[in-house]
mmCIF file of C-alpha atoms and ligand atoms in Angstrom:
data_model
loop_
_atom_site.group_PDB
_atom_site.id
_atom_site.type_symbol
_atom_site.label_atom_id
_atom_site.label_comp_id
_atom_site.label_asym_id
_atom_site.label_seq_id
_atom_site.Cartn_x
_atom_site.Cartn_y
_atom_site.Cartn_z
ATOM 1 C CA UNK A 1 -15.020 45.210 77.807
ATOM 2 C CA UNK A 2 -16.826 48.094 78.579
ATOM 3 C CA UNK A 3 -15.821 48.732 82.753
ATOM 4 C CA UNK A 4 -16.944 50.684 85.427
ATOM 5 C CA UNK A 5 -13.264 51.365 87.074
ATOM 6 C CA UNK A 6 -14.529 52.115 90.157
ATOM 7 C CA UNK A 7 -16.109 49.297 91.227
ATOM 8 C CA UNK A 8 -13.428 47.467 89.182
ATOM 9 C CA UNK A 9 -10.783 49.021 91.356
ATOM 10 C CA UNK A 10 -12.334 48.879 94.661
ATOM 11 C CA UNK A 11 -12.573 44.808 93.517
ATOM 12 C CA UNK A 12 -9.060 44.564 93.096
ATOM 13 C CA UNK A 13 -8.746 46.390 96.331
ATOM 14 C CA UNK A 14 -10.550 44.201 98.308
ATOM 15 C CA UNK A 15 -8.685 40.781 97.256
ATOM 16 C CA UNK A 16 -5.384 42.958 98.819
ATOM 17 C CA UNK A 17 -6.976 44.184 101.497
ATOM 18 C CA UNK A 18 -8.067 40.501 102.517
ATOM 19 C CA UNK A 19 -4.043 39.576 102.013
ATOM 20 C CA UNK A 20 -2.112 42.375 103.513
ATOM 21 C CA UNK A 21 -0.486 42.724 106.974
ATOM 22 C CA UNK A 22 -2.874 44.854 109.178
ATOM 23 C CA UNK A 23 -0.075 47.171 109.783
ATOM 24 C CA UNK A 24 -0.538 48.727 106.372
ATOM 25 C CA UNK A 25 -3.513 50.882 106.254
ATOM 26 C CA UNK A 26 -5.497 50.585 102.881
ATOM 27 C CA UNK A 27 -7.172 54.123 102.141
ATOM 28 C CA UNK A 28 -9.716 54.657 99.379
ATOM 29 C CA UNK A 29 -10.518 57.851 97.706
ATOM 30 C CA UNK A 30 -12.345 56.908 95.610
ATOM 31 C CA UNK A 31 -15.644 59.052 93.975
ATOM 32 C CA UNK A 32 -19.518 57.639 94.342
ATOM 33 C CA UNK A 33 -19.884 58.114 90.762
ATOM 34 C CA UNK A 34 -19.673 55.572 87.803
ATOM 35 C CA UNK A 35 -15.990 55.846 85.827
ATOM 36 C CA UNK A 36 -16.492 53.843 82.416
ATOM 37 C CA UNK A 37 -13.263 52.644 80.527
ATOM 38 C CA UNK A 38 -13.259 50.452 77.721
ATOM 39 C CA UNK A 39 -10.650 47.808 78.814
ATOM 40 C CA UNK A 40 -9.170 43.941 79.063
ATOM 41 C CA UNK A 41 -10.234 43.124 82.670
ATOM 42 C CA UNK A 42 -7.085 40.552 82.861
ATOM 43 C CA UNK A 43 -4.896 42.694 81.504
ATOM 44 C CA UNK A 44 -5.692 45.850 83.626
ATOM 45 C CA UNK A 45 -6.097 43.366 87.297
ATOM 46 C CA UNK A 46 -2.060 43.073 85.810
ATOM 47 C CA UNK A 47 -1.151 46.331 85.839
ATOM 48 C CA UNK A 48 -3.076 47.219 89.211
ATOM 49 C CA UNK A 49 -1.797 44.010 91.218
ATOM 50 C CA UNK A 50 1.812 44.905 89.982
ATOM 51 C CA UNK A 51 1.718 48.305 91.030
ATOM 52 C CA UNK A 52 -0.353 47.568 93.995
ATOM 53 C CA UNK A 53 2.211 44.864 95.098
ATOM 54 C CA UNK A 54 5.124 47.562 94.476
ATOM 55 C CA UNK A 55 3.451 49.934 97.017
ATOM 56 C CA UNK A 56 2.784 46.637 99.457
ATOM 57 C CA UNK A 57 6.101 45.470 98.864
ATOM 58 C CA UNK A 58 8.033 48.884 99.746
ATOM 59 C CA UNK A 59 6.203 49.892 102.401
ATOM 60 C CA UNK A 60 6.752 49.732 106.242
ATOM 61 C CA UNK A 61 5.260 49.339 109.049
ATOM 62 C CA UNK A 62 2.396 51.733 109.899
ATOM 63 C CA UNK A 63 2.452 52.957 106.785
ATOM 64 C CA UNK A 64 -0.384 54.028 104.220
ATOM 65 C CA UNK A 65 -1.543 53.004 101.013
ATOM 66 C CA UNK A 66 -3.302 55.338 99.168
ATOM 67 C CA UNK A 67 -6.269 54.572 96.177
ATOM 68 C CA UNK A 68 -7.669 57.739 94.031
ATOM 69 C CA UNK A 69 -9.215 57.906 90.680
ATOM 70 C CA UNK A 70 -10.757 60.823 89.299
ATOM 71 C CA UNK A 71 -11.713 62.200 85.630
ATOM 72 C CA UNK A 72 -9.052 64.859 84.787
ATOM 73 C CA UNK A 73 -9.365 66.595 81.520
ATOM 74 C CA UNK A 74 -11.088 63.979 80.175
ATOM 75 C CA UNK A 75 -9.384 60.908 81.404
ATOM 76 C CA UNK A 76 -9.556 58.811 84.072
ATOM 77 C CA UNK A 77 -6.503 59.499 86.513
ATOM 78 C CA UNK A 78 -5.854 56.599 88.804
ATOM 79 C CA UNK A 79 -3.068 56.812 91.852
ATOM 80 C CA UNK A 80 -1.725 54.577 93.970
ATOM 81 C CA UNK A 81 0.771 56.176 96.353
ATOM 82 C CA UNK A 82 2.679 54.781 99.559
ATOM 83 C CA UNK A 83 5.217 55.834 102.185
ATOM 84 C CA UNK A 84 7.654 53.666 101.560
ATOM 85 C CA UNK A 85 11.496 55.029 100.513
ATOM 86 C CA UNK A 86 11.031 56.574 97.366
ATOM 87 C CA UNK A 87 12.923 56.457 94.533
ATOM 88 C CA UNK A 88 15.869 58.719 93.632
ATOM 89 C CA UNK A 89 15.178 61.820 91.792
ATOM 90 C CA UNK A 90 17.438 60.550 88.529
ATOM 91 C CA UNK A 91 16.065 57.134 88.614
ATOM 92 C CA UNK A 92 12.434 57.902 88.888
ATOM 93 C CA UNK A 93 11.227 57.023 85.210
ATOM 94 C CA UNK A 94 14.119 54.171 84.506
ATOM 95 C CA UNK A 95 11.292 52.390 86.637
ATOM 96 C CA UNK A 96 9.428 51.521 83.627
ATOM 97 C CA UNK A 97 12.355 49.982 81.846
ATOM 98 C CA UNK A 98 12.870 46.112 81.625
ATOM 99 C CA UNK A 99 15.030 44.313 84.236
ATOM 100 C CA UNK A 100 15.559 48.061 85.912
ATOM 101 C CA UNK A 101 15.677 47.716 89.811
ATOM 102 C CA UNK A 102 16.838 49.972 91.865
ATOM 103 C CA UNK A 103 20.256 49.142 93.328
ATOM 104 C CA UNK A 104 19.756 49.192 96.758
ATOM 105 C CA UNK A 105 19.666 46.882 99.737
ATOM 106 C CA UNK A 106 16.091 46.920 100.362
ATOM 107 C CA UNK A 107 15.311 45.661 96.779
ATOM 108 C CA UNK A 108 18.272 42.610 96.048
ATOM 109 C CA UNK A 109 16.806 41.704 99.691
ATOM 110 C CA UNK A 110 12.867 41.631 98.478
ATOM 111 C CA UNK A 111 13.247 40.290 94.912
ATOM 112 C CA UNK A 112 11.596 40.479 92.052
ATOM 113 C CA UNK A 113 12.451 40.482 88.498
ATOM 114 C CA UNK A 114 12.497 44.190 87.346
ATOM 115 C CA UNK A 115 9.341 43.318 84.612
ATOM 116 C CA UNK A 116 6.381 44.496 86.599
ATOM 117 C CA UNK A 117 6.245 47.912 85.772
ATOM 118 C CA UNK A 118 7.389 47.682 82.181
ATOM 119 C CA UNK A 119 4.586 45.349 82.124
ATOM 120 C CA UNK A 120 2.206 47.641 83.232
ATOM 121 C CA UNK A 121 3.610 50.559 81.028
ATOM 122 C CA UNK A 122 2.936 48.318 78.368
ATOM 123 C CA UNK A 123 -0.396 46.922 78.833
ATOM 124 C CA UNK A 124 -1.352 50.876 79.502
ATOM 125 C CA UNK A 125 0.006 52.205 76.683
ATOM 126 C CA UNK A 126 -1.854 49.366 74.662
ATOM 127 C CA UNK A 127 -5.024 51.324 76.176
ATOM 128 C CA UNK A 128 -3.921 54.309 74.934
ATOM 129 C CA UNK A 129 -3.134 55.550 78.378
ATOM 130 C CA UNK A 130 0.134 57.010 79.409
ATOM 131 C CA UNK A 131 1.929 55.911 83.342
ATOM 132 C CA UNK A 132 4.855 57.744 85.481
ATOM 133 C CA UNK A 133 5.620 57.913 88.894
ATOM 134 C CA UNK A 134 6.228 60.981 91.710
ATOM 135 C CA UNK A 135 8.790 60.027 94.187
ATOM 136 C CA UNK A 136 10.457 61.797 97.125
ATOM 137 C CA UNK A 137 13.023 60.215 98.938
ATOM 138 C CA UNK A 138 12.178 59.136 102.161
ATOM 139 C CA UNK A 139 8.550 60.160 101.546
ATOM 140 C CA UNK A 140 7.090 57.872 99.349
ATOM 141 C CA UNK A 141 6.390 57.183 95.905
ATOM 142 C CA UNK A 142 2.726 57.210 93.499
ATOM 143 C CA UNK A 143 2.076 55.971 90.414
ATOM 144 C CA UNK A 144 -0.484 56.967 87.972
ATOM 145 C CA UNK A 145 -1.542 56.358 84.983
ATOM 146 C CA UNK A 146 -4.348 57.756 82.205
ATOM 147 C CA UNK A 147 -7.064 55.814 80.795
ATOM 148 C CA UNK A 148 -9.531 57.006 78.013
ATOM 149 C CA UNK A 149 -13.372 57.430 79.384
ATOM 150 C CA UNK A 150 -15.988 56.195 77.533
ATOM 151 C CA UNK A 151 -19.508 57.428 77.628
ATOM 152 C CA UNK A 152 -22.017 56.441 79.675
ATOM 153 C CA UNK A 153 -24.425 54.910 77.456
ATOM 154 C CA UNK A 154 -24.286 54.942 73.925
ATOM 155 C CA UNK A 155 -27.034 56.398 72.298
ATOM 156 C CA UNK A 156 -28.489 54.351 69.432
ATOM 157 C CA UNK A 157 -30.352 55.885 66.228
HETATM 158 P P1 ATP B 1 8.777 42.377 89.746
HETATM 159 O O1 ATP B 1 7.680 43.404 89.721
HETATM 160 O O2 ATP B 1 9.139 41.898 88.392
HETATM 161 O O3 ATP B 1 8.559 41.326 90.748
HETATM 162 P P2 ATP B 1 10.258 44.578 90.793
HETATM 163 O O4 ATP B 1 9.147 44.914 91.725
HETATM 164 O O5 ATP B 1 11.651 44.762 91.284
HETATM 165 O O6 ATP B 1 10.127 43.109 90.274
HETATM 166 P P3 ATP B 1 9.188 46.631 89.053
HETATM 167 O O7 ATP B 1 7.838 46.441 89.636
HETATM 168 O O8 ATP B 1 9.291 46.803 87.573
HETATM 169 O O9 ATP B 1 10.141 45.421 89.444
HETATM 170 O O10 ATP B 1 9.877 47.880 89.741
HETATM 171 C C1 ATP B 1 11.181 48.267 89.316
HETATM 172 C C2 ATP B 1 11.966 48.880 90.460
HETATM 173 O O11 ATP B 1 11.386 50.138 90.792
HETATM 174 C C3 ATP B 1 11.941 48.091 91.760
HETATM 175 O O12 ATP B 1 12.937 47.113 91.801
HETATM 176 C C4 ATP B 1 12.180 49.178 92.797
HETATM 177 O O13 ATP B 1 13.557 49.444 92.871
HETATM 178 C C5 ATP B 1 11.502 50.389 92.182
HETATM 179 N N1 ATP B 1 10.129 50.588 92.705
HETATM 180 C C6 ATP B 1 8.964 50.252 92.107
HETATM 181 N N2 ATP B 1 7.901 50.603 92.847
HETATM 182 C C7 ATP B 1 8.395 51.190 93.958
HETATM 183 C C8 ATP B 1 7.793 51.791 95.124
HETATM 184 N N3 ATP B 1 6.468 51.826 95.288
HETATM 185 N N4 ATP B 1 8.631 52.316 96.049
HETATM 186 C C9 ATP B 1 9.965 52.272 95.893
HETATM 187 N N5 ATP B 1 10.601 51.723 94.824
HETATM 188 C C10 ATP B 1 9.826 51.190 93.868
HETATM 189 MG MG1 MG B 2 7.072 44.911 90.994
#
């Protein structure tokens, strides 16, 4: 349905921030203006608690979880970036494949079953959206993805 992804997002926020350890700090950037997208509420709370639960998941102590969305070119660019360990350089977008986890330590010790994110790049691209991810090692990593706006209010005749 027809969604303002602000207030959308800042719900889905909330239900973490009600969860999480109080030694990750939950930051917001998030504008006062309505963002409408035209979307599948389920599906979308999917891609956001998958991504959201990566960033949770891979980050340390003390560290910082960051929220934007903004309209870029058109679109509505959403970000969710933390300061956990990154991901290498060459291994950046194998993220998004199926059963693809990183072969370290840190992630055979935290589980999981490699389908969140190919999930998510999935339900996304069914929105006609596209999703990648930045990463620096030992800096941190953000995802974003695209979603089409729709107007404001449709104007009948
Ligand atoms: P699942 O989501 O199915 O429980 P998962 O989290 O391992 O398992 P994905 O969410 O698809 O699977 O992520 C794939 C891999 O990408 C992860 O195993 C991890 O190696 C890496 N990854 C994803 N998000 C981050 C992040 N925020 N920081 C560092 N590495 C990440
Ligand atoms: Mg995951």
């Amino acid at each position: 349905e027809r969604t303002d992804f602000i207030h959308f997002f800042h719900q889905v926020i909330d239900r973490f921030e009600m969860n999480v350890s109080d030694q990750i700090t939950l930051q917001r950037e998030l504008p006062n203006e309505k963002l409408y997208v035209w979307i599948d509420q389920d599906k979308m709370n999917q891609v956001l608690d998958n991504v959201i639960s990566n960033a949770i998941k891979y980050s340390s102590e003390g560290g910082t979880i960051r929220f934007k969305a903004e309209k870029q070119k058109g679109q509505l660019l959403v970000s969710v970036s933390d300061e956990g360990p990154g991901i290498p350089y060459d291994k950046v977008d194998k993220v998004f494949d199926r059963f693809y986890r990183a072969d370290n330590a840190r992630s055979r010790k935290l589980g999981g079953t490699g389908l969140g994110l190919a999930i998510a790049k999935e339900i996304v691209e069914s929105h006609h959206g596209s999703i990648w991810a930045k990463s620096k090692e030992g800096k941190g990593t953000t995802v974003l993805f695209t979603l089409p706006l729709v107007n404001k209010k449709r104007r009948g005749k």
